[in-house]
Amino acid sequence: MTLRVAFVPGATPDKWARAWRERTREPLELFLVEESEQRVVLEDGRADMVLARLPLGGPEDEFHCVRLYEELPVVVVNLEHPASVLEELRAEDLSGEQFALGVPDGIEPAVPQLPFGPMSVKDAVEVAASGSAVVVLPMSVARLHHRKDVKAVVVNDLEPTRIGLVWRRQRDDASIQAFVGVVKGRTARSSRG
């Protein structure tokens, strides 16, 4: 039986997939899902586990979760933006900005926001490159959409995002626990714990 593990943009399952292949003959299928789909693929059975950006949204009592790491928040700006010469800034430094993907939690805008329509992260980075707005993203997602005409600057007082390995409580079997062991760094000979 194939273990199906979905992952959101910016998450990097490669090292765990390599360790899995070294340890077992059980096939592993990795596939990318948008953050908006991370819960849905567990609920509809397309994935057995998800490397998800937390929280999943909605009630989470039907899921197990191993919290893995935090991602720094960054603001993506064009190279002419005053922040492009900085390595980090504070949320209050962004109060006068337009936000292509909406105002992030932790920022109080001091100016009315333009009515940007729905757009992908790639499109929002393109808007940031044009100088019309900025976009706040997890650092891994900003790196994924890096362009030569933008810079990502750490926003040091916004809450980081968290990546976790999530699976349904009803699907907590030996294969799932073996993959959890790989992710937690257990050796093939160590016991669960």
CSV table of N, CA, C and O in Angstrom, one decimal, residues 5 17 38 40 42 68 77 88 99 112 126 133 161-162 166 173 176 185 188-189:
chain,number,residue,atom,x,y,z
A,5,VAL,N,1.6,11.4,1.0
A,5,VAL,CA,1.9,12.5,1.9
A,5,VAL,C,1.8,13.8,1.0
A,5,VAL,O,2.6,14.0,0.1
A,17,ALA,N,11.5,11.9,2.9
A,17,ALA,CA,11.3,10.9,1.8
A,17,ALA,C,12.5,10.0,1.6
A,17,ALA,O,12.4,8.8,1.4
A,38,GLN,N,-5.2,21.8,2.2
A,38,GLN,CA,-4.5,20.9,3.1
A,38,GLN,C,-5.4,20.1,4.0
A,38,GLN,O,-5.1,18.9,4.3
A,40,VAL,N,-8.7,19.5,3.3
A,40,VAL,CA,-9.7,18.8,2.4
A,40,VAL,C,-9.1,17.5,1.9
A,40,VAL,O,-9.7,16.4,1.9
A,42,LEU,N,-7.1,15.5,3.4
A,42,LEU,CA,-7.1,14.5,4.5
A,42,LEU,C,-8.6,14.0,4.7
A,42,LEU,O,-8.8,12.8,4.8
A,68,LEU,N,6.5,20.7,13.7
A,68,LEU,CA,7.9,20.5,13.2
A,68,LEU,C,8.8,21.7,13.3
A,68,LEU,O,9.8,21.7,13.9
A,77,VAL,N,9.0,43.2,-1.2
A,77,VAL,CA,8.9,44.6,-1.7
A,77,VAL,C,9.7,44.7,-3.0
A,77,VAL,O,10.7,43.9,-3.2
A,88,GLU,N,15.7,43.5,8.3
A,88,GLU,CA,14.5,43.3,9.0
A,88,GLU,C,13.8,44.6,9.4
A,88,GLU,O,14.5,45.6,9.4
A,99,PHE,N,-1.5,46.1,0.8
A,99,PHE,CA,-1.2,44.7,0.9
A,99,PHE,C,-2.0,43.9,-0.2
A,99,PHE,O,-3.2,43.8,-0.2
A,112,PRO,N,-6.3,53.6,3.8
A,112,PRO,CA,-7.3,52.8,3.2
A,112,PRO,C,-6.7,51.8,2.2
A,112,PRO,O,-5.8,52.2,1.5
A,126,GLU,N,4.2,39.4,-8.0
A,126,GLU,CA,4.4,40.2,-9.2
A,126,GLU,C,3.8,41.7,-9.0
A,126,GLU,O,4.4,42.6,-9.4
A,133,ALA,N,2.1,47.4,-4.4
A,133,ALA,CA,1.7,46.8,-3.0
A,133,ALA,C,2.9,46.0,-2.5
A,133,ALA,O,3.9,45.8,-3.2
A,161,THR,N,4.8,31.5,11.2
A,161,THR,CA,3.8,30.4,10.8
A,161,THR,C,4.5,29.1,11.2
A,161,THR,O,5.7,29.0,11.5
A,162,ARG,N,3.7,28.1,11.4
A,162,ARG,CA,4.2,26.8,11.8
A,162,ARG,C,3.9,25.7,10.8
A,162,ARG,O,2.8,25.7,10.3
A,166,VAL,N,0.3,16.3,9.9
A,166,VAL,CA,-1.0,16.1,10.3
A,166,VAL,C,-1.6,14.9,9.7
A,166,VAL,O,-1.4,14.6,8.5
A,173,ASP,N,-2.1,4.1,11.9
A,173,ASP,CA,-1.6,2.7,11.8
A,173,ASP,C,-0.1,2.6,11.7
A,173,ASP,O,0.6,3.6,11.9
A,176,ILE,N,1.7,5.0,9.2
A,176,ILE,CA,1.7,6.4,9.6
A,176,ILE,C,2.7,6.5,10.7
A,176,ILE,O,3.5,7.5,10.7
A,185,GLY,N,13.0,11.8,13.6
A,185,GLY,CA,14.4,11.4,13.7
A,185,GLY,C,14.7,10.1,14.4
A,185,GLY,O,15.8,9.9,14.7
A,188,ALA,N,15.9,3.4,12.6
A,188,ALA,CA,15.1,2.2,12.3
A,188,ALA,C,15.0,1.3,13.5
A,188,ALA,O,14.0,0.5,13.6
A,189,ARG,N,16.0,1.3,14.4
A,189,ARG,CA,16.0,0.4,15.5
A,189,ARG,C,15.4,1.0,16.8
A,189,ARG,O,15.2,0.3,17.8
